[in-house]
C-alpha cells in the first residue's frame, strides 16, 4: 500500500515541477513514514556496512521505531550525517578510486531525498544524459552513439575525461545550482550535511571541503544535476546553434563524448570546453581528453593528424572500445569490444577474489565465481565482443586453478583434475550476444 501512496506523491511532485518553473519551496512534507518505507524497500540490503557496523537486517529488527525516529530527526533538523567509510577499489589504469560507504540508515535517508530530486529534475534533464536515470542505461547511450556515428558516416569524436569529478565538485557551486530549483530548507539542509559529513579512513576522520563521495546514494543525482547545468544545457542552448554541422553529446554520469560532423566544430568545442568546466572549478585531464578522427578506412576525407588518432582511430566509452569493421555484406559498421583497461581490471578482480577465498569450499567458490562471470557477461555480452568474453572465461579457469594449487603444497590441481572439477562445477558458457539498442 505504501508503494502506491508514494507513487501518487511522486506524480504530484513531477506535475508540480512541470507546471512551476520557479524555485520549489515545499517538498519535504512528502517525506513521511510511507515514503521512508519505500526508501527502505529500494535500498540494497547486502551492501557493505558503514562506520557504525550496522547491517540492514539489524536495522529491520525494530524498523517502525527506527523509521519514526529517523523521520523526526530529519524534519527537526537534528539528524547528524555520519562520515562515510572510505575504501579504495582498483581502476582500469592501475590507479585506485576512492569509494564512500554510508551507514545503512544514511543510505536510506539519502534514497528518500534522491527520490524527491529525481521527480523534480526528470522533468528538466535532457535526452543526452543516460546515467542513473529511470528507464535509461549505459547500453542505450552506446546504441545512440553508434547510430549517430553511422548516420554521419564517420565523425570527429571528442573523448573527454573530467579529472576526479566526484572528488572536486565545489560545494558552493553545487548549492548555487540546486538553489535555482530547490528551495525547501529541510532538503537543502540534509544535502549540506551529507556534503560536509567527511570520511573515515583507517580510524581517522577527514574533513570534506569539496566533492561528493562515490558510493553515496545521493551522489549520482547530485552529479547529474550539476552536469546538467555545467554541460548539457550549455551544449544544447549555446554550442549547437553556433556549429556549422551536426553534433551530438552522449553522457553517462561524468563519462561523455561528443560526436561532430565537421572537424572545425570539434576543434572549436575542444578549445572552449576546459574554460566552461573551469567556471565551475572542474578540470579536464589533458592526456585523456583527445580528439579522434573516427571514419571508415575507405573514407577519403583527410584531416589534420595533429593531436588525434588519424585515419581509423578508436575511442573508449563506458568500458567499450569503438572501432570500424566490415559487415558480412561488406559495409563498414561501428562495433564495440571490451576496452583493454576493463579486461585487465576484470582479470585482476577475479584473481584477487580467488586469492582471498582460496580456502573456502570449492562449491562455494564456484557459486560466487559463476555469479561474477554472469555479471560480466550481462554487461559486455554485445555482438562483436565474443572474443573478449572467451578470453575472460579461459583466464578464469587458469586463475582459479592457480589459486586452488596454493591451498596446499601436497594437493596440486593438475589440468586433468581441473577438467574433472569443471565437469562438476562448470563456469558459464558464452551467452547469447545482444545488439546495442538506442
CSV table of N, CA and C in Angstrom, one decimal, residues 166-287:
chain,number,residue,atom,x,y,z
A,166,UNK,N,34.0,13.5,-9.0
A,166,UNK,CA,33.3,13.3,-7.8
A,166,UNK,C,34.0,13.9,-6.6
A,167,UNK,N,35.3,13.9,-6.6
A,167,UNK,CA,36.1,14.4,-5.5
A,167,UNK,C,36.3,15.9,-5.5
A,168,UNK,N,36.0,16.6,-6.7
A,168,UNK,CA,36.3,18.0,-6.8
A,168,UNK,C,35.1,18.9,-7.0
A,169,UNK,N,33.9,18.3,-7.0
A,169,UNK,CA,32.7,19.2,-7.1
A,169,UNK,C,32.7,20.2,-6.0
A,170,UNK,N,32.7,21.5,-6.4
A,170,UNK,CA,32.7,22.6,-5.4
A,170,UNK,C,31.3,22.7,-4.7
A,171,UNK,N,31.3,22.7,-3.4
A,171,UNK,CA,30.1,22.7,-2.7
A,171,UNK,C,29.3,23.9,-2.9
A,172,UNK,N,30.0,25.1,-2.9
A,172,UNK,CA,29.2,26.3,-3.1
A,172,UNK,C,28.6,26.4,-4.5
A,173,UNK,N,29.3,25.9,-5.5
A,173,UNK,CA,28.8,25.9,-6.9
A,173,UNK,C,27.6,25.0,-6.9
A,174,UNK,N,27.7,23.8,-6.3
A,174,UNK,CA,26.6,22.9,-6.3
A,174,UNK,C,25.4,23.4,-5.6
A,175,UNK,N,25.6,24.1,-4.5
A,175,UNK,CA,24.4,24.7,-3.8
A,175,UNK,C,23.8,25.8,-4.6
A,176,UNK,N,24.6,26.5,-5.3
A,176,UNK,CA,24.0,27.5,-6.2
A,176,UNK,C,23.1,26.9,-7.3
A,177,UNK,N,23.6,25.8,-7.9
A,177,UNK,CA,22.9,25.1,-9.0
A,177,UNK,C,21.6,24.6,-8.4
A,178,UNK,N,21.7,23.9,-7.3
A,178,UNK,CA,20.5,23.3,-6.6
A,178,UNK,C,19.5,24.4,-6.3
A,179,UNK,N,20.0,25.6,-5.8
A,179,UNK,CA,19.1,26.6,-5.3
A,179,UNK,C,18.3,27.3,-6.4
A,180,UNK,N,18.6,27.0,-7.7
A,180,UNK,CA,17.8,27.6,-8.8
A,180,UNK,C,16.5,26.8,-9.0
A,181,UNK,N,16.4,25.6,-8.3
A,181,UNK,CA,15.2,24.8,-8.4
A,181,UNK,C,14.7,24.4,-7.1
A,182,UNK,N,15.6,24.1,-6.2
A,182,UNK,CA,15.2,23.5,-4.9
A,182,UNK,C,15.3,24.6,-3.8
A,183,UNK,N,14.2,25.0,-3.1
A,183,UNK,CA,14.2,26.0,-2.1
A,183,UNK,C,13.7,25.5,-0.7
A,184,UNK,N,13.5,24.2,-0.6
A,184,UNK,CA,13.0,23.6,0.6
A,184,UNK,C,14.1,23.5,1.6
A,185,UNK,N,14.0,24.1,2.8
A,185,UNK,CA,15.1,24.2,3.8
A,185,UNK,C,15.5,22.8,4.3
A,186,UNK,N,14.5,21.9,4.5
A,186,UNK,CA,14.8,20.6,5.0
A,186,UNK,C,15.7,19.8,4.0
A,187,UNK,N,15.3,19.8,2.8
A,187,UNK,CA,16.0,19.1,1.7
A,187,UNK,C,17.4,19.7,1.6
A,188,UNK,N,17.5,21.0,1.5
A,188,UNK,CA,18.9,21.6,1.3
A,188,UNK,C,19.7,21.4,2.6
A,189,UNK,N,19.1,21.4,3.7
A,189,UNK,CA,19.9,21.2,5.0
A,189,UNK,C,20.5,19.8,5.0
A,190,UNK,N,19.7,18.8,4.6
A,190,UNK,CA,20.2,17.4,4.6
A,190,UNK,C,21.3,17.2,3.6
A,191,UNK,N,21.1,17.8,2.4
A,191,UNK,CA,22.2,17.7,1.4
A,191,UNK,C,23.5,18.3,1.9
A,192,UNK,N,23.3,19.5,2.6
A,192,UNK,CA,24.5,20.2,3.1
A,192,UNK,C,25.2,19.3,4.1
A,193,UNK,N,24.5,18.6,5.0
A,193,UNK,CA,25.1,17.7,6.0
A,193,UNK,C,25.8,16.6,5.3
A,194,UNK,N,25.3,16.0,4.3
A,194,UNK,CA,26.0,14.9,3.6
A,194,UNK,C,27.3,15.4,2.9
A,195,UNK,N,27.2,16.6,2.4
A,195,UNK,CA,28.4,17.1,1.7
A,195,UNK,C,29.5,17.4,2.7
A,196,UNK,N,29.2,17.7,3.9
A,196,UNK,CA,30.2,18.1,4.9
A,196,UNK,C,30.4,17.0,5.9
A,197,UNK,N,29.9,15.8,5.7
A,197,UNK,CA,30.0,14.7,6.7
A,197,UNK,C,31.4,14.3,6.9
A,198,UNK,N,32.2,14.4,5.8
A,198,UNK,CA,33.6,13.9,5.9
A,198,UNK,C,33.7,12.4,5.7
A,199,UNK,N,34.9,11.9,5.7
A,199,UNK,CA,35.2,10.5,5.5
A,199,UNK,C,36.0,9.9,6.7
A,200,UNK,N,35.8,8.7,7.0
A,200,UNK,CA,36.5,7.9,8.0
A,200,UNK,C,37.5,7.0,7.3
A,201,UNK,N,38.7,7.2,7.4
A,201,UNK,CA,39.7,6.4,6.8
A,201,UNK,C,40.8,5.9,7.8
A,202,UNK,N,40.9,4.6,7.9
A,202,UNK,CA,41.8,4.0,8.9
A,202,UNK,C,41.6,4.6,10.3
A,203,UNK,N,40.3,4.8,10.7
A,203,UNK,CA,40.0,5.3,12.0
A,203,UNK,C,40.2,6.7,12.2
A,204,UNK,N,40.5,7.5,11.1
A,204,UNK,CA,40.7,8.9,11.3
A,204,UNK,C,39.7,9.7,10.4
A,205,UNK,N,39.1,10.7,11.0
A,205,UNK,CA,38.1,11.5,10.3
A,205,UNK,C,38.8,12.5,9.5
A,206,UNK,N,38.3,12.7,8.3
A,206,UNK,CA,38.9,13.7,7.4
A,206,UNK,C,37.8,14.6,6.9
A,207,UNK,N,38.0,15.9,6.9
A,207,UNK,CA,37.0,16.9,6.5
A,207,UNK,C,36.8,16.9,5.0
A,208,UNK,N,35.6,17.1,4.5
A,208,UNK,CA,35.3,17.1,3.1
A,208,UNK,C,35.0,18.6,2.7
A,209,UNK,N,35.9,19.3,2.1
A,209,UNK,CA,35.7,20.7,1.7
A,209,UNK,C,35.2,20.7,0.2
A,210,UNK,N,35.3,19.6,-0.5
A,210,UNK,CA,34.8,19.6,-1.9
A,210,UNK,C,34.4,18.1,-2.2
A,211,UNK,N,33.6,17.9,-3.2
A,211,UNK,CA,33.3,16.6,-3.7
A,211,UNK,C,32.1,16.0,-3.0
A,212,UNK,N,31.6,14.9,-3.6
A,212,UNK,CA,30.5,14.1,-3.1
A,212,UNK,C,30.9,12.7,-3.2
A,213,UNK,N,31.0,11.9,-2.2
A,213,UNK,CA,31.7,10.5,-2.3
A,213,UNK,C,31.0,9.6,-3.2
A,214,UNK,N,31.8,9.0,-4.1
A,214,UNK,CA,31.2,7.9,-4.9
A,214,UNK,C,30.8,6.8,-4.0
A,215,UNK,N,29.6,6.2,-4.2
A,215,UNK,CA,29.1,5.2,-3.3
A,215,UNK,C,28.0,5.7,-2.5
A,216,UNK,N,27.9,7.0,-2.3
A,216,UNK,CA,26.7,7.6,-1.7
A,216,UNK,C,25.5,7.5,-2.6
A,217,UNK,N,24.4,7.2,-2.0
A,217,UNK,CA,23.1,7.1,-2.8
A,217,UNK,C,22.7,8.4,-3.4
A,218,UNK,N,23.0,9.5,-2.7
A,218,UNK,CA,22.6,10.8,-3.2
A,218,UNK,C,23.6,11.3,-4.3
A,219,UNK,N,24.8,10.8,-4.4
A,219,UNK,CA,25.8,11.3,-5.3
A,219,UNK,C,25.4,11.3,-6.7
A,220,UNK,N,24.8,10.2,-7.3
A,220,UNK,CA,24.5,10.2,-8.7
A,220,UNK,C,23.6,11.3,-9.1
A,221,UNK,N,22.5,11.6,-8.3
A,221,UNK,CA,21.5,12.6,-8.7
A,221,UNK,C,22.2,14.0,-8.6
A,222,UNK,N,23.0,14.2,-7.6
A,222,UNK,CA,23.7,15.5,-7.5
A,222,UNK,C,24.6,15.7,-8.6
A,223,UNK,N,25.3,14.6,-9.0
A,223,UNK,CA,26.2,14.7,-10.2
A,223,UNK,C,25.5,15.1,-11.5
A,224,UNK,N,24.3,14.4,-11.6
A,224,UNK,CA,23.5,14.7,-12.8
A,224,UNK,C,23.0,16.1,-12.8
A,225,UNK,N,22.5,16.6,-11.7
A,225,UNK,CA,22.0,18.0,-11.5
A,225,UNK,C,23.2,19.0,-11.9
A,226,UNK,N,24.4,18.7,-11.4
A,226,UNK,CA,25.5,19.6,-11.6
A,226,UNK,C,25.9,19.6,-13.1
A,227,UNK,N,26.0,18.5,-13.7
A,227,UNK,CA,26.5,18.4,-15.1
A,227,UNK,C,25.4,18.8,-16.0
A,228,UNK,N,24.1,18.7,-15.6
A,228,UNK,CA,23.0,19.3,-16.4
A,228,UNK,C,23.2,20.8,-16.7
A,229,UNK,N,23.7,21.4,-15.6
A,229,UNK,CA,24.0,22.9,-15.7
A,229,UNK,C,25.3,23.1,-16.4
A,230,UNK,N,26.3,22.4,-16.0
A,230,UNK,CA,27.7,22.7,-16.5
A,230,UNK,C,27.8,22.3,-18.0
A,231,UNK,N,27.2,21.2,-18.4
A,231,UNK,CA,27.5,20.7,-19.7
A,231,UNK,C,26.2,20.7,-20.6
A,232,UNK,N,25.2,19.9,-20.2
A,232,UNK,CA,24.1,19.6,-21.0
A,232,UNK,C,23.3,20.8,-21.6
A,233,UNK,N,22.8,21.7,-20.7
A,233,UNK,CA,22.1,22.8,-21.2
A,233,UNK,C,23.0,23.8,-21.9
A,234,UNK,N,24.2,23.9,-21.5
A,234,UNK,CA,25.1,24.8,-22.2
A,234,UNK,C,25.4,24.3,-23.6
A,235,UNK,N,25.6,23.0,-23.8
A,235,UNK,CA,25.8,22.5,-25.1
A,235,UNK,C,24.6,22.6,-26.0
A,236,UNK,N,23.4,22.4,-25.4
A,236,UNK,CA,22.2,22.4,-26.2
A,236,UNK,C,21.8,23.8,-26.6
A,237,UNK,N,22.0,24.8,-25.7
A,237,UNK,CA,21.4,26.1,-26.0
A,237,UNK,C,22.5,27.1,-26.6
A,238,UNK,N,23.8,26.9,-26.2
A,238,UNK,CA,24.8,27.8,-26.6
A,238,UNK,C,25.7,27.3,-27.7
A,239,UNK,N,26.0,26.0,-27.6
A,239,UNK,CA,27.0,25.5,-28.5
A,239,UNK,C,26.4,25.0,-29.9
A,240,UNK,N,25.4,24.2,-29.8
A,240,UNK,CA,24.8,23.6,-31.0
A,240,UNK,C,24.3,24.7,-32.0
A,241,UNK,N,23.7,25.8,-31.6
A,241,UNK,CA,23.3,26.8,-32.6
A,241,UNK,C,24.4,27.5,-33.3
A,242,UNK,N,25.6,27.4,-32.8
A,242,UNK,CA,26.8,28.1,-33.4
A,242,UNK,C,27.6,27.2,-34.3
A,243,UNK,N,27.2,25.9,-34.3
A,243,UNK,CA,28.0,24.9,-35.1
A,243,UNK,C,27.6,24.9,-36.6
A,244,UNK,N,28.5,24.6,-37.5
A,244,UNK,CA,28.2,24.6,-38.9
A,244,UNK,C,27.7,23.2,-39.3
A,245,UNK,N,28.0,22.2,-38.6
A,245,UNK,CA,27.5,20.8,-38.9
A,245,UNK,C,26.8,20.2,-37.8
A,246,UNK,N,26.5,18.9,-37.9
A,246,UNK,CA,25.8,18.2,-36.9
A,246,UNK,C,26.7,17.8,-35.7
A,247,UNK,N,26.1,17.7,-34.6
A,247,UNK,CA,26.9,17.2,-33.4
A,247,UNK,C,26.0,16.6,-32.4
A,248,UNK,N,26.5,15.7,-31.6
A,248,UNK,CA,25.7,15.0,-30.6
A,248,UNK,C,26.5,14.7,-29.3
A,249,UNK,N,25.9,15.1,-28.2
A,249,UNK,CA,26.5,14.8,-26.9
A,249,UNK,C,25.9,13.6,-26.3
A,250,UNK,N,26.7,12.6,-25.8
A,250,UNK,CA,26.2,11.4,-25.1
A,250,UNK,C,26.9,11.4,-23.8
A,251,UNK,N,26.2,11.5,-22.7
A,251,UNK,CA,26.8,11.5,-21.4
A,251,UNK,C,26.2,10.4,-20.5
A,252,UNK,N,27.0,9.7,-19.7
A,252,UNK,CA,26.6,8.8,-18.7
A,252,UNK,C,27.3,9.2,-17.4
A,253,UNK,N,26.6,9.9,-16.5
A,253,UNK,CA,27.3,10.5,-15.3
A,253,UNK,C,28.4,11.4,-15.8
A,254,UNK,N,29.6,11.2,-15.3
A,254,UNK,CA,30.7,12.1,-15.7
A,254,UNK,C,31.5,11.6,-16.9
A,255,UNK,N,31.0,10.5,-17.5
A,255,UNK,CA,31.7,9.9,-18.7
A,255,UNK,C,30.9,10.4,-20.0
A,256,UNK,N,31.6,11.1,-20.9
A,256,UNK,CA,30.8,11.6,-22.1
A,256,UNK,C,31.8,11.8,-23.2
A,257,UNK,N,31.2,11.7,-24.4
A,257,UNK,CA,31.9,12.0,-25.7
A,257,UNK,C,30.9,12.9,-26.5
A,258,UNK,N,31.5,13.6,-27.4
A,258,UNK,CA,30.7,14.4,-28.4
A,258,UNK,C,31.2,14.1,-29.8
A,259,UNK,N,30.2,13.7,-30.6
A,259,UNK,CA,30.5,13.4,-32.0
A,259,UNK,C,30.1,14.5,-32.9
A,260,UNK,N,31.1,14.9,-33.8
A,260,UNK,CA,30.9,16.1,-34.7
A,260,UNK,C,31.0,15.6,-36.1
A,261,UNK,N,30.2,16.2,-36.9
A,261,UNK,CA,30.3,16.0,-38.4
A,261,UNK,C,31.5,16.7,-39.0
A,262,UNK,N,31.8,17.9,-38.4
A,262,UNK,CA,32.8,18.8,-39.0
A,262,UNK,C,34.0,18.9,-38.0
A,263,UNK,N,35.2,18.8,-38.6
A,263,UNK,CA,36.4,18.9,-37.8
A,263,UNK,C,36.5,20.3,-37.1
A,264,UNK,N,36.2,21.3,-37.9
A,264,UNK,CA,36.4,22.7,-37.3
A,264,UNK,C,35.5,22.9,-36.1
A,265,UNK,N,34.3,22.3,-36.1
A,265,UNK,CA,33.4,22.4,-35.0
A,265,UNK,C,34.0,21.7,-33.8
A,266,UNK,N,34.5,20.5,-34.0
A,266,UNK,CA,35.1,19.7,-32.9
A,266,UNK,C,36.3,20.4,-32.3
A,267,UNK,N,37.1,21.0,-33.1
A,267,UNK,CA,38.3,21.7,-32.5
A,267,UNK,C,37.9,23.0,-31.8
A,268,UNK,N,36.9,23.7,-32.2
A,268,UNK,CA,36.4,24.9,-31.5
A,268,UNK,C,35.9,24.5,-30.1
A,269,UNK,N,35.1,23.4,-30.1
A,269,UNK,CA,34.5,23.0,-28.8
A,269,UNK,C,35.6,22.4,-27.9
A,270,UNK,N,36.5,21.7,-28.5
A,270,UNK,CA,37.6,21.2,-27.7
A,270,UNK,C,38.4,22.3,-27.0
A,271,UNK,N,38.5,23.5,-27.7
A,271,UNK,CA,39.3,24.6,-27.2
A,271,UNK,C,38.5,25.3,-26.0
A,272,UNK,N,37.2,25.4,-26.2
A,272,UNK,CA,36.4,26.1,-25.2
A,272,UNK,C,35.9,25.3,-24.0
A,273,UNK,N,35.9,24.0,-24.2
A,273,UNK,CA,35.4,23.1,-23.1
A,273,UNK,C,36.1,23.2,-21.8
A,274,UNK,N,37.5,23.3,-21.8
A,274,UNK,CA,38.1,23.4,-20.5
A,274,UNK,C,37.8,24.8,-19.8
A,275,UNK,N,37.5,25.8,-20.6
A,275,UNK,CA,37.1,27.1,-20.0
A,275,UNK,C,35.8,27.0,-19.4
A,276,UNK,N,34.8,26.3,-20.0
A,276,UNK,CA,33.5,26.1,-19.5
A,276,UNK,C,33.6,25.4,-18.2
A,277,UNK,N,34.3,24.3,-18.1
A,277,UNK,CA,34.4,23.5,-16.9
A,277,UNK,C,35.1,24.2,-15.8
A,278,UNK,N,36.1,25.1,-16.2
A,278,UNK,CA,36.9,25.8,-15.3
A,278,UNK,C,36.0,26.8,-14.5
A,279,UNK,N,34.9,27.3,-15.1
A,279,UNK,CA,34.0,28.2,-14.5
A,279,UNK,C,33.4,27.6,-13.3
A,280,UNK,N,33.3,26.3,-13.3
A,280,UNK,CA,32.7,25.5,-12.1
A,280,UNK,C,33.7,24.8,-11.3
A,281,UNK,N,35.0,25.2,-11.5
A,281,UNK,CA,36.1,24.7,-10.7
A,281,UNK,C,36.3,23.2,-11.0
A,282,UNK,N,36.1,22.8,-12.2
A,282,UNK,CA,36.4,21.5,-12.7
A,282,UNK,C,37.5,21.5,-13.7
A,283,UNK,N,38.3,20.5,-13.8
A,283,UNK,CA,39.3,20.5,-14.8
A,283,UNK,C,39.2,19.2,-15.7
A,284,UNK,N,39.7,19.3,-16.9
A,284,UNK,CA,39.7,18.2,-17.8
A,284,UNK,C,41.1,17.6,-17.8
A,285,UNK,N,41.2,16.3,-17.9
A,285,UNK,CA,42.5,15.6,-17.9
A,285,UNK,C,43.2,15.9,-19.2
A,286,UNK,N,44.4,16.6,-19.3
A,286,UNK,CA,45.0,16.9,-20.6
A,286,UNK,C,45.4,15.8,-21.4
A,287,UNK,N,45.8,14.6,-20.8
A,287,UNK,CA,46.2,13.5,-21.6
A,287,UNK,C,45.1,12.6,-22.0
